[in-house]
PDB file of C-alpha atoms and ligand atoms in Angstrom:
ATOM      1  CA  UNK K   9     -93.539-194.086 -69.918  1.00 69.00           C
ATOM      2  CA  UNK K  10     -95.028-192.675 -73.251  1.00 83.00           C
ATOM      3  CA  UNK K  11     -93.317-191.002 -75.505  1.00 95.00           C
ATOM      4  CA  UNK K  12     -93.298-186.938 -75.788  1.00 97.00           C
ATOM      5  CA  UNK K  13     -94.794-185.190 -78.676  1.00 97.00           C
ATOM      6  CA  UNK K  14     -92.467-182.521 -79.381  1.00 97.00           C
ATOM      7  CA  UNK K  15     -92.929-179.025 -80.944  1.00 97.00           C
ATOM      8  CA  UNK K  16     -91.755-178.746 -84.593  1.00 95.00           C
ATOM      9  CA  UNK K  17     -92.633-175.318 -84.776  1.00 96.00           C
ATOM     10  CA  UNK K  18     -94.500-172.245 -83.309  1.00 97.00           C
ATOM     11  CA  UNK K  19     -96.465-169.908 -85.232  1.00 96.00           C
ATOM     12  CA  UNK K  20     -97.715-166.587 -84.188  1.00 96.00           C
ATOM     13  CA  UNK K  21     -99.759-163.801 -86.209  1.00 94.00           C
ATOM     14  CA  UNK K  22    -100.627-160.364 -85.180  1.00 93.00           C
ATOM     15  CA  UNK K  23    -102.006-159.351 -88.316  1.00 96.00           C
ATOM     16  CA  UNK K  24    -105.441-160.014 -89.163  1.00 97.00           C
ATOM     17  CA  UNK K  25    -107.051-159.736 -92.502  1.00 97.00           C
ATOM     18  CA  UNK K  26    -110.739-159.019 -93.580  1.00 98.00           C
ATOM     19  CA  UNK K  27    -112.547-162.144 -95.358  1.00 96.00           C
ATOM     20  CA  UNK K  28    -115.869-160.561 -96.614  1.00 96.00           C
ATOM     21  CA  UNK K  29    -116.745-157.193 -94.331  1.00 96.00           C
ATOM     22  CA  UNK K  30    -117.853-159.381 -91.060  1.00 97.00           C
ATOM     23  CA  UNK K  31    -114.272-161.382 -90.587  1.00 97.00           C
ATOM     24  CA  UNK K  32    -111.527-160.002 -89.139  1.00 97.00           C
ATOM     25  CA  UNK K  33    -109.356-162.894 -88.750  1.00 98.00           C
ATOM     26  CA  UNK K  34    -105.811-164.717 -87.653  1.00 98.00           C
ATOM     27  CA  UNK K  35    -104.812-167.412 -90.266  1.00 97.00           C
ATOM     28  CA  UNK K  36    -102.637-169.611 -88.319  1.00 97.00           C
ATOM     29  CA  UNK K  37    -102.069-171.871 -91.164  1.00 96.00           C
ATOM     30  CA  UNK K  38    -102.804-172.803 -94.560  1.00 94.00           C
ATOM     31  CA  UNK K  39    -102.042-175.497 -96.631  1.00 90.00           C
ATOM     32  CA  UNK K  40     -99.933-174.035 -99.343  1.00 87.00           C
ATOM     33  CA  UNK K  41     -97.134-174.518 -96.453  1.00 87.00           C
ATOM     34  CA  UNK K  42     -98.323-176.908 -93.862  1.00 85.00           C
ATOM     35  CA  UNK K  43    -100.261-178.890 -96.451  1.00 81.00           C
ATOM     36  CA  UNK K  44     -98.329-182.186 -95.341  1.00 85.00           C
ATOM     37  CA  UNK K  45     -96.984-181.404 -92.006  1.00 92.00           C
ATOM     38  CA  UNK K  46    -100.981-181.150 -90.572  1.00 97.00           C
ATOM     39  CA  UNK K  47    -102.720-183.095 -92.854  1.00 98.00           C
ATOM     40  CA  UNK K  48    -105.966-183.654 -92.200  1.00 98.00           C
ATOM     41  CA  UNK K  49    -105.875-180.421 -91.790  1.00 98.00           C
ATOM     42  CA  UNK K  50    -105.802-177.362 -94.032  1.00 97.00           C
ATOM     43  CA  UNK K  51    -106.480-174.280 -92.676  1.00 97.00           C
ATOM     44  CA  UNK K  52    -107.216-172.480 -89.403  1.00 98.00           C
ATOM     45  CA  UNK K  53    -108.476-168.928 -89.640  1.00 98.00           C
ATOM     46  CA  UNK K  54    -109.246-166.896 -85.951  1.00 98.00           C
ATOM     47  CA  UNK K  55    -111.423-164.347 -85.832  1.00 98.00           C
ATOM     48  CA  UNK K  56    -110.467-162.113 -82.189  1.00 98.00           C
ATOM     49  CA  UNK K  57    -113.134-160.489 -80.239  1.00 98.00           C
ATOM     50  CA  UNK K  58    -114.450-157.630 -82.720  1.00 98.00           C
ATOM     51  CA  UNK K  59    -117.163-155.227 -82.205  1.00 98.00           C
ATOM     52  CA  UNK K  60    -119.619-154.433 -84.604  1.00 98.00           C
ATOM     53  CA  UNK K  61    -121.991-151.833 -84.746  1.00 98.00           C
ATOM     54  CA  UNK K  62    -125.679-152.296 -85.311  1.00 98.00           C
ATOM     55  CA  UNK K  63    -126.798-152.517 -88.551  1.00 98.00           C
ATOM     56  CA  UNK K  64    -129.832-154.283 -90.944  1.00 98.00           C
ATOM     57  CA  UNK K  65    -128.023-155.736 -93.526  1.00 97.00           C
ATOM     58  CA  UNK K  66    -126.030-158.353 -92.157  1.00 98.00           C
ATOM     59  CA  UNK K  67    -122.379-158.517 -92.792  1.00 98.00           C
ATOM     60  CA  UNK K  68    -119.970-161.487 -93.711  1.00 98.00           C
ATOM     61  CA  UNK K  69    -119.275-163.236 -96.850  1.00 98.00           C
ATOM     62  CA  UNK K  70    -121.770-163.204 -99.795  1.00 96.00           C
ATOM     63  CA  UNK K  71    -121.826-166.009-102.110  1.00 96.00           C
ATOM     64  CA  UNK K  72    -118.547-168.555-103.070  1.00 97.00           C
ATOM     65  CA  UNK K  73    -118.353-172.140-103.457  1.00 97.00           C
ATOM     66  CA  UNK K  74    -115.919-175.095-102.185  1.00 98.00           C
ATOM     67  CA  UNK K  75    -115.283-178.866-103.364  1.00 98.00           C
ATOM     68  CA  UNK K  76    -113.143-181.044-102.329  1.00 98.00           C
ATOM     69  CA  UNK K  77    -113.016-180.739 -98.198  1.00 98.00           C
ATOM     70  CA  UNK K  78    -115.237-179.449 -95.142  1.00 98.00           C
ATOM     71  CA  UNK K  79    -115.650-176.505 -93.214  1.00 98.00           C
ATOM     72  CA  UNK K  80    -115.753-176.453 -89.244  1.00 98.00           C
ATOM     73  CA  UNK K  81    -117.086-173.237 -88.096  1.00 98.00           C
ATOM     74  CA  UNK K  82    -117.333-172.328 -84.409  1.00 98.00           C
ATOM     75  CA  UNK K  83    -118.840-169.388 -82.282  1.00 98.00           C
ATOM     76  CA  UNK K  84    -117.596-168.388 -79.407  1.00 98.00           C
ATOM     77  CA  UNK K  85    -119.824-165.072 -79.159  1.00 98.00           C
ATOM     78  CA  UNK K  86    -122.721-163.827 -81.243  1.00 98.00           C
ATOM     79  CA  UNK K  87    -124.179-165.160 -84.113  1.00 98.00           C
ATOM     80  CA  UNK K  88    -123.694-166.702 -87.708  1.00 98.00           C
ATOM     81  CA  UNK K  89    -126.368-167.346 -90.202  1.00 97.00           C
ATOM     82  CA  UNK K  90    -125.638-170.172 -93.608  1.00 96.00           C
ATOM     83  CA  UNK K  91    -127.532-170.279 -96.606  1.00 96.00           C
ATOM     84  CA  UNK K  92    -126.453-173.124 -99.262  1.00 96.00           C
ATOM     85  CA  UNK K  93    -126.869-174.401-102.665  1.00 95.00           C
ATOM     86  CA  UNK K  94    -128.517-177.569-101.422  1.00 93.00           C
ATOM     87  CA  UNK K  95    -131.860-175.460-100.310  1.00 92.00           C
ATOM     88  CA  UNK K  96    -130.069-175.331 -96.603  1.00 92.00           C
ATOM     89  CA  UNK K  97    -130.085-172.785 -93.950  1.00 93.00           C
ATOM     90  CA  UNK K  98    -129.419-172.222 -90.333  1.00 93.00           C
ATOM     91  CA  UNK K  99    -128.032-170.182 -87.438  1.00 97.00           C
ATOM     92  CA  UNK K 100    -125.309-170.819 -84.968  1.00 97.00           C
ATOM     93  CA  UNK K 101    -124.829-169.168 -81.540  1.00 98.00           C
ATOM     94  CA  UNK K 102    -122.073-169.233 -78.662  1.00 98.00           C
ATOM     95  CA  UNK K 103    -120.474-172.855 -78.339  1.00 98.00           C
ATOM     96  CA  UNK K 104    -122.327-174.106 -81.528  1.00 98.00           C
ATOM     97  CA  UNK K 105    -120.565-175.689 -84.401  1.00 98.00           C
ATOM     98  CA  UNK K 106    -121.131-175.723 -88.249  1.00 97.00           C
ATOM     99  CA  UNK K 107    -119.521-178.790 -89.822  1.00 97.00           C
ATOM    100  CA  UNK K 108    -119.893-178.950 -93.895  1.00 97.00           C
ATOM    101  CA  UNK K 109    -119.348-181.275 -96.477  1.00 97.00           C
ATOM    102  CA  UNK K 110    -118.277-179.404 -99.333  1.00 97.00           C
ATOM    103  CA  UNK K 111    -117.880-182.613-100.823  1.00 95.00           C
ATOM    104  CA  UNK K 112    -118.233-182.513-104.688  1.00 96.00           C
ATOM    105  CA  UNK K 113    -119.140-178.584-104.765  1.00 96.00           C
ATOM    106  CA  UNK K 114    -121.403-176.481-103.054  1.00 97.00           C
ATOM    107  CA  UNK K 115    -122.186-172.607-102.771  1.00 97.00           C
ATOM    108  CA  UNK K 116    -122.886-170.773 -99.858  1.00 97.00           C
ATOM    109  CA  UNK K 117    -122.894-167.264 -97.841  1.00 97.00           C
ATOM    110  CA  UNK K 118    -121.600-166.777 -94.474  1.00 98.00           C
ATOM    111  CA  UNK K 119    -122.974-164.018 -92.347  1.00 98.00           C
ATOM    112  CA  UNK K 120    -123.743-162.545 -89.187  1.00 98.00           C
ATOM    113  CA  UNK K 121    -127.424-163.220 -88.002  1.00 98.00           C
ATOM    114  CA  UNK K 122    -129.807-161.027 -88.990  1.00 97.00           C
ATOM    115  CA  UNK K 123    -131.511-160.409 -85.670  1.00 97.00           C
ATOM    116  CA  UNK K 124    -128.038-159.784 -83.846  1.00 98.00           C
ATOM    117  CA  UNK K 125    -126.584-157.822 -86.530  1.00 98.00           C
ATOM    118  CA  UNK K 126    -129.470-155.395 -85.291  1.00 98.00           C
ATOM    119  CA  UNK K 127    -127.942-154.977 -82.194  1.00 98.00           C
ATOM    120  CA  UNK K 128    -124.864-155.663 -82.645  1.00 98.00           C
ATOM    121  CA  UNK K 129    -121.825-156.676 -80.268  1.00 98.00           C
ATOM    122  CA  UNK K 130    -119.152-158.420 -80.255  1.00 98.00           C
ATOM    123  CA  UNK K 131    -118.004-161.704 -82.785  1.00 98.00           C
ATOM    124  CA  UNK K 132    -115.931-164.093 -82.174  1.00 98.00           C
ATOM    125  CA  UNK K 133    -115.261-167.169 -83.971  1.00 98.00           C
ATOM    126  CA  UNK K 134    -113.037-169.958 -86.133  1.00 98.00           C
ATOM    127  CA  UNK K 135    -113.155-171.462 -88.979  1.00 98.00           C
ATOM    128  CA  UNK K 136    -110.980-175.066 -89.424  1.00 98.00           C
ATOM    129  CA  UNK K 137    -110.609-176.595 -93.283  1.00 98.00           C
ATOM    130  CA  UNK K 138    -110.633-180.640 -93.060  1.00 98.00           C
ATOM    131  CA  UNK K 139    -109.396-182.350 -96.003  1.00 98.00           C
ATOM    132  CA  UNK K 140    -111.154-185.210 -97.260  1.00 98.00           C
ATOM    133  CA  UNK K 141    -109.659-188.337 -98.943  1.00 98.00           C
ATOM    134  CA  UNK K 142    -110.008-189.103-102.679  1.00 98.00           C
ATOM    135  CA  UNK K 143    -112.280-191.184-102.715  1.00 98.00           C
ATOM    136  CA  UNK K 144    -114.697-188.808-100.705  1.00 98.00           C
ATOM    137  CA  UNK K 145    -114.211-185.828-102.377  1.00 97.00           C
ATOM    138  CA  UNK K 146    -117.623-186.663-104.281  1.00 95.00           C
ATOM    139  CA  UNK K 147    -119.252-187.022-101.165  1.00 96.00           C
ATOM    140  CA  UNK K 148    -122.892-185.196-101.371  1.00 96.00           C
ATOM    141  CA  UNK K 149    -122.433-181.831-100.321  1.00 96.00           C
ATOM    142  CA  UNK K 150    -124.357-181.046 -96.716  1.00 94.00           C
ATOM    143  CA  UNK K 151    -123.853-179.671 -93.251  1.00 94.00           C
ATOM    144  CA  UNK K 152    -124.139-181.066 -89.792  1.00 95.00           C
ATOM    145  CA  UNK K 153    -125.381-178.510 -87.130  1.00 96.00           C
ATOM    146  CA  UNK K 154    -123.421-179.377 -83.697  1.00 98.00           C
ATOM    147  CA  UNK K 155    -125.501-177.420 -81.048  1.00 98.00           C
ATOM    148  CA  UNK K 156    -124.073-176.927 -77.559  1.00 98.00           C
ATOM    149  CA  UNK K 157    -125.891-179.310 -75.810  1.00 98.00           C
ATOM    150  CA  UNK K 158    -124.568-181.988 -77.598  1.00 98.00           C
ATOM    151  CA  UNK K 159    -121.057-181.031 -77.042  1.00 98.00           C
ATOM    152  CA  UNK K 160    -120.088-183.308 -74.129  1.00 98.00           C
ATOM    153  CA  UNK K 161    -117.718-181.410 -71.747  1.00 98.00           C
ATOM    154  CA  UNK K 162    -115.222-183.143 -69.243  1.00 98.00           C
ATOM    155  CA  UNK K 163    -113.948-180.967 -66.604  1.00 98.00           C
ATOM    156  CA  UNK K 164    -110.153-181.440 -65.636  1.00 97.00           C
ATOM    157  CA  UNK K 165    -108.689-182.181 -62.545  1.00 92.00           C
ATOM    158  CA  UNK K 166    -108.674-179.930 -59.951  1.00 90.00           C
ATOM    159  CA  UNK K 167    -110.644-177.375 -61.231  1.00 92.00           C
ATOM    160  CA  UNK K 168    -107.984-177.063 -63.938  1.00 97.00           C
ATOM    161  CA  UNK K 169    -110.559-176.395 -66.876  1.00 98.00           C
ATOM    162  CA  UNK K 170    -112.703-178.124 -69.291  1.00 98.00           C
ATOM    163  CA  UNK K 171    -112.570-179.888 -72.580  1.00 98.00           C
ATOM    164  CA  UNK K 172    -115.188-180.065 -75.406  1.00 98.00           C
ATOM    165  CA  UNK K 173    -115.116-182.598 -77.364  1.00 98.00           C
ATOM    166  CA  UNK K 174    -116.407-181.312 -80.765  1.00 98.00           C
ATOM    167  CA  UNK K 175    -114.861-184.703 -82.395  1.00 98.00           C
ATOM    168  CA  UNK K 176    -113.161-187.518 -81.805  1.00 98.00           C
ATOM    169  CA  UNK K 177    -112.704-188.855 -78.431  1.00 98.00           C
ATOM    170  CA  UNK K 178    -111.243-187.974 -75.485  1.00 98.00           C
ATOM    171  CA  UNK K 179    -110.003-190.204 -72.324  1.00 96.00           C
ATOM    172  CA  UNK K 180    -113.300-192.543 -73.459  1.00 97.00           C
ATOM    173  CA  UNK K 181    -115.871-189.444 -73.887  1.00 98.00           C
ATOM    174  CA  UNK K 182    -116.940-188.897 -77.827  1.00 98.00           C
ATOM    175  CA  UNK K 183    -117.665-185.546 -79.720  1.00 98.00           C
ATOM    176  CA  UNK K 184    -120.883-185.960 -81.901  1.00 98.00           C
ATOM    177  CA  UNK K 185    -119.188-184.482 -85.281  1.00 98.00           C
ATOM    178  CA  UNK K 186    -119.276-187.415 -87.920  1.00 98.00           C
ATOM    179  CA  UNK K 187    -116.140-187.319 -90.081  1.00 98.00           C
ATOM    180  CA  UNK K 188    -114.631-189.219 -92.939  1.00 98.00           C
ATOM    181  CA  UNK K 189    -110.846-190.122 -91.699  1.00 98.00           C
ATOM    182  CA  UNK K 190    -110.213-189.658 -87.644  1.00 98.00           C
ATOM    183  CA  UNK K 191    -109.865-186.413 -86.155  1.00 98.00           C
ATOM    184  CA  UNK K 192    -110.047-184.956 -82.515  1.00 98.00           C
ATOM    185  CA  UNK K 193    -111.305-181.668 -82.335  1.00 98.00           C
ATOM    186  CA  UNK K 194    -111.032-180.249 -78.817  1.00 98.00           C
ATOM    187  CA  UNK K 195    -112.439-177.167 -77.281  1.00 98.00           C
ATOM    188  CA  UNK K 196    -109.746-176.653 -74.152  1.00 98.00           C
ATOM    189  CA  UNK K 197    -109.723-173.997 -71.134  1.00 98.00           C
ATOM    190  CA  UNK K 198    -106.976-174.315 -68.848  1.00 98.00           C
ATOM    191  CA  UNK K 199    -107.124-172.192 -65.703  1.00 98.00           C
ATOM    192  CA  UNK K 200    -103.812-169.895 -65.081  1.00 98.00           C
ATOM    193  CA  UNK K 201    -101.508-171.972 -63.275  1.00 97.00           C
ATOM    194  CA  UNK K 202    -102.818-175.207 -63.929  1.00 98.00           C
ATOM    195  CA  UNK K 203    -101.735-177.811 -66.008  1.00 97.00           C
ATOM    196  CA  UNK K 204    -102.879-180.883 -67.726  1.00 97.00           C
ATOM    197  CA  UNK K 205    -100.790-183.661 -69.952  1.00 97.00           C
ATOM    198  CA  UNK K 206    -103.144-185.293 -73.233  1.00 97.00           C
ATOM    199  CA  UNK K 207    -103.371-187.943 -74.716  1.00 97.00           C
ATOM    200  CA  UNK K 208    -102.758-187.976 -78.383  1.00 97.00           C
ATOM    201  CA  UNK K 209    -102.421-191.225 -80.933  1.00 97.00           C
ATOM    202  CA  UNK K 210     -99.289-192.061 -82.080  1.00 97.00           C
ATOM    203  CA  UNK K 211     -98.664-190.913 -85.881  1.00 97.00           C
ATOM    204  CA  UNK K 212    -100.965-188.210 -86.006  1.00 98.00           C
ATOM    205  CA  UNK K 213    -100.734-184.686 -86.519  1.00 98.00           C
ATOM    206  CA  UNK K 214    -101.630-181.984 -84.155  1.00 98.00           C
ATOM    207  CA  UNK K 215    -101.880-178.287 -84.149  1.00 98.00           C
ATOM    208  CA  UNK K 216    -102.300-176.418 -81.237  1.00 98.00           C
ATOM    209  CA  UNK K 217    -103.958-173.338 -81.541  1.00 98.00           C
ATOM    210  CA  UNK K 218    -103.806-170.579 -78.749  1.00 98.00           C
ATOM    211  CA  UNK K 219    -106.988-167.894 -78.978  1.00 98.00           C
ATOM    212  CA  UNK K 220    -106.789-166.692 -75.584  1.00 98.00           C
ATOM    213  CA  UNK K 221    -103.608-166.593 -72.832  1.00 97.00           C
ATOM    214  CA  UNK K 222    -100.505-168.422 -73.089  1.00 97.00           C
ATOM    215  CA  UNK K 223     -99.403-171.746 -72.329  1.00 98.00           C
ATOM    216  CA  UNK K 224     -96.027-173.809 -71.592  1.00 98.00           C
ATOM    217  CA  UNK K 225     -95.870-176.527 -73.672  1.00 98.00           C
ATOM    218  CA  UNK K 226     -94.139-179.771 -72.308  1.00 98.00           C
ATOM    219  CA  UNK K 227     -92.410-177.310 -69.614  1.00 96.00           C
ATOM    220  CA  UNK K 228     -90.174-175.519 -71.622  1.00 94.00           C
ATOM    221  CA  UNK K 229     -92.087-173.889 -75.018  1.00 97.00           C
ATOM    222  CA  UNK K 230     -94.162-170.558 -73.892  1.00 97.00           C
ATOM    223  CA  UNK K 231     -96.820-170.274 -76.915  1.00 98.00           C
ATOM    224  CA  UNK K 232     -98.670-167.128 -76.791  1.00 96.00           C
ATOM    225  CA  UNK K 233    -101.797-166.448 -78.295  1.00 95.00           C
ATOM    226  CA  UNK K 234    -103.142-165.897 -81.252  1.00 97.00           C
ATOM    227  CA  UNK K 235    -100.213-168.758 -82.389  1.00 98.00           C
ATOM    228  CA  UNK K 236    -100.193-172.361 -83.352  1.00 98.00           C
ATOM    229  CA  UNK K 237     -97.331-175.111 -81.971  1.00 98.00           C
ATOM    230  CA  UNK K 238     -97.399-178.204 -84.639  1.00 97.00           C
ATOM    231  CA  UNK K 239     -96.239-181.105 -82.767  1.00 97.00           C
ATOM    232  CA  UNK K 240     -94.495-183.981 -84.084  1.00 97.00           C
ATOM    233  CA  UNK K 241     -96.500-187.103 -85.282  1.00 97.00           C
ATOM    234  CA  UNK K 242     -94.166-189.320 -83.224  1.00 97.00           C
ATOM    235  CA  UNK K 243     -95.348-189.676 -79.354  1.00 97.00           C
ATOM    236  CA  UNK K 244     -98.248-190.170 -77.253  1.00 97.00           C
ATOM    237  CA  UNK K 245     -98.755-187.220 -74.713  1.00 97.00           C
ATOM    238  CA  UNK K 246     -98.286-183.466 -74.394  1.00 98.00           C
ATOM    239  CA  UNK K 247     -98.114-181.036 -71.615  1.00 98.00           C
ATOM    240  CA  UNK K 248     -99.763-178.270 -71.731  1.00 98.00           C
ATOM    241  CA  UNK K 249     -99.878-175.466 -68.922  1.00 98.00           C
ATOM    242  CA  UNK K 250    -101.448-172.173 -68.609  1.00 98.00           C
ATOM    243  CA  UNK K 251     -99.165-169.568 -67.194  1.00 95.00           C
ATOM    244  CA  UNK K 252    -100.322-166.025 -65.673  1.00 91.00           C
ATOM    245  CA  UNK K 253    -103.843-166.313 -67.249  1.00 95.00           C
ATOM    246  CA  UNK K 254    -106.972-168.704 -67.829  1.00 98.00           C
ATOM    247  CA  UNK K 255    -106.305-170.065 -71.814  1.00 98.00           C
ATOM    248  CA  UNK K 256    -108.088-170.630 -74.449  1.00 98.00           C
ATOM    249  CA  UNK K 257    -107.099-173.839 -76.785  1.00 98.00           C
ATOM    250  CA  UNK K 258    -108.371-175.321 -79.796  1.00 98.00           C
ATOM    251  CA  UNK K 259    -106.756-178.700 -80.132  1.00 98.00           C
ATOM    252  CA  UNK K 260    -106.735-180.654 -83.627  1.00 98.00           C
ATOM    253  CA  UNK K 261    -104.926-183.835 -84.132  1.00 98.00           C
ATOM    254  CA  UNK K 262    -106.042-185.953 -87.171  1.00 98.00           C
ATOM    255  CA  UNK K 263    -105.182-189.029 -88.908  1.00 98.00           C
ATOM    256  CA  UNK K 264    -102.719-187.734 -92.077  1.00 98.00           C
ATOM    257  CA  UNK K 265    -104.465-188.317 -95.426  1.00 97.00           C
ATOM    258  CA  UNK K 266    -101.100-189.635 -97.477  1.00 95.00           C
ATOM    259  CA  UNK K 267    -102.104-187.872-100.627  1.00 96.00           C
ATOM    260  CA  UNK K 268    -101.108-184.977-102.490  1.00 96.00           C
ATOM    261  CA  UNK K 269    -102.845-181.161-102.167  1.00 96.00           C
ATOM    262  CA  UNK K 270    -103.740-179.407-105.148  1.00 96.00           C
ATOM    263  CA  UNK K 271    -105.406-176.099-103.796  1.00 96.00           C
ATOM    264  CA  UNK K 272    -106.819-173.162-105.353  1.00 95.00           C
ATOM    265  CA  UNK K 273    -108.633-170.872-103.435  1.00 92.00           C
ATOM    266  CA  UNK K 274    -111.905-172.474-101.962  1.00 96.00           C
ATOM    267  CA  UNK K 275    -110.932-175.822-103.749  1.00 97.00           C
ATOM    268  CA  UNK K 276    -108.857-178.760-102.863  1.00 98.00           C
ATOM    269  CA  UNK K 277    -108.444-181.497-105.077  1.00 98.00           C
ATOM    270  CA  UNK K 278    -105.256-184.271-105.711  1.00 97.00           C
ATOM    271  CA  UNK K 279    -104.491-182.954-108.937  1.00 98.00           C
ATOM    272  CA  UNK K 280    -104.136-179.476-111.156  1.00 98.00           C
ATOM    273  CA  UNK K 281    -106.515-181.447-113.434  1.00 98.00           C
ATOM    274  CA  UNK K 282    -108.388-181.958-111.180  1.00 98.00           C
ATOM    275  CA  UNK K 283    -108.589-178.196-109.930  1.00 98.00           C
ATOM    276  CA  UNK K 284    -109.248-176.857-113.551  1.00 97.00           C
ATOM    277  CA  UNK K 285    -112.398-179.311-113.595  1.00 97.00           C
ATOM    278  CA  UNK K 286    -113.812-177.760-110.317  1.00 97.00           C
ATOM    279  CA  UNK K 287    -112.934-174.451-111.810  1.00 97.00           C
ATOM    280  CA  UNK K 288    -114.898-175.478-115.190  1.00 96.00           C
ATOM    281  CA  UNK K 289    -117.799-176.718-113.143  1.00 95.00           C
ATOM    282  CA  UNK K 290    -118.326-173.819-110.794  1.00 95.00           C
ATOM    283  CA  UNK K 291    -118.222-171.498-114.092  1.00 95.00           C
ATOM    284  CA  UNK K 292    -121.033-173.686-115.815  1.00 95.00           C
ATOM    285  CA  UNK K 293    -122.850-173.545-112.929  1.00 94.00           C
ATOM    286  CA  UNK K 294    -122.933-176.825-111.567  1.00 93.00           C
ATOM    287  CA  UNK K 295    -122.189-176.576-108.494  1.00 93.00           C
ATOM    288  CA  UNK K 296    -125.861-175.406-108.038  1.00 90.00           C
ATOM    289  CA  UNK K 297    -127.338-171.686-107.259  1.00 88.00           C
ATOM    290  CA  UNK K 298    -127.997-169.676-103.997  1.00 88.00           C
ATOM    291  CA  UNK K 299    -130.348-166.854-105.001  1.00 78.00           C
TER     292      UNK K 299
HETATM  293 MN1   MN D 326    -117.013-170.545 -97.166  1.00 80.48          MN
END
């Protein structure tokens, strides 16, 4: 029989904080703590169901750069428009994903979409940090746009949900997100009542994060949401069940990168040197210009 993962710890926030004026998120963890303990990954910021009012200038986050990692952004309602130093720009709707390569620097703004800012309604979507190994941190900067359709989505037994698979793989189906060192990045809705046991490698870390409902976790660990349970790398399968209502999961588990964080704001880098250079080049303008 495999092996358990077990929960290290669970992590719960009920206070959001603004990034920008179109945010209004959950961080569930960021790497000055949980730096090692989740490597790959480096941060996980939820933004809840918020309603915003019509309006014609789009809100969100004007200009800032990042070297050194990538950002996964996903919508689970409205609408998110990018504009980047590299002459890119693009939109993202419900069950889209933004992955960028920060890479060796970029700049961009993050906002809501122009046309359903106008309108207005309700946002609500995440944003996952994904460190990248040394020797990729010079990686050209870019962005891959994941659209719906090429989500695949596998639908549990007995009606018990589905999974996206954003990355990675799951029992033999692949996500279409390319990525430097091996993550799974799963998109999960359990049913209330049902359950459903995964399949995770052995070694790797894995936060699961609760947006919607609560789960039992291995039979015994309630997690509500908005919270995170970090497993243990050790073991090969979790349980996860939804109790009195339909959940809402994301699932990472990643391949630890075995090197150390040096983080300052929207850098990450191995060393302090390494962070004043990034620093130094953003300043002097090299990390190119949005206008
Ligand atoms: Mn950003």
């Amino acid at each position: 029989m495999a092996k358990t993962k077990q929960i290290s710890e669970v992590i719960q926030n009920d206070q959001p904080h603004w990034v920008g004026d179109g945010f209004r998120v959950y961080s569930l963890f960021s790497m000055q703590e949980f730096g090692r303990k989740l490597s790959p990954f480096l941060l996980f910021d939820y933004a809840a169901p918020t309603t915003y009012t019509p309006t014609d200038k789009p809100r969100g986050v004007d200009s800032h750069p990042h070297k050194g990692f990538e950002t996964v952004t996903i919508v689970y309602q409205g609408g998110l428009e990018h504009r980047d130093s590299t002459g890119s720009s693009g939109t993202i709707g419900p069950g889209d994903v933004q992955w960028m390569t920060a890479g060796s620097g970029i700049l961009h703004e993050e906002k809501h979409e122009r046309q359903w800012s106008k309108k207005g309604g309700v946002m609500q979507m995440a944003q996952l940090w994904v460190n990248l190994p040394a020797e990729n941190k010079s990686s050209p900067p870019g962005y891959q746009t994941i659209l719906k359709d090429q989500i695949p989505t596998v639908t549990l037994a007995d009606g018990g949900g589905t999974v996206r698979i954003i990355a990675g793989e799951y029992e033999g189906t692949k996500g279409p997100a390319k990525t430097f060192t091996p993550v799974n990045v799963y998109d999960m809705r359990l049913k209330a009542g049902h359950s459903t046991t995964l399949k995770l490698p052995e070694g790797y870390n894995t936060a699961m994060t609760v947006l919607d409902g609560a789960v039992k976790i291995n039979g015994d660990t309630l997690v509500p949401s908005v919270a995170v349970a970090i497993l243990d790398p050790a073991g090969e399968e979790v349980q996860i069940e939804a109790t009195d209502r339909d959940a809402m999961l994301l699932i990472l588990n990643g391949r630890p990168i075995d090197e150390p964080i040096a983080a300052y704001g929207p850098f990450v880098m191995n060393t302090t040197d390494e962070i004043k250079e990034a620093i130094e080049d953003f300043r002097a303008g090299k990390m190119g210009r949005l206008d």
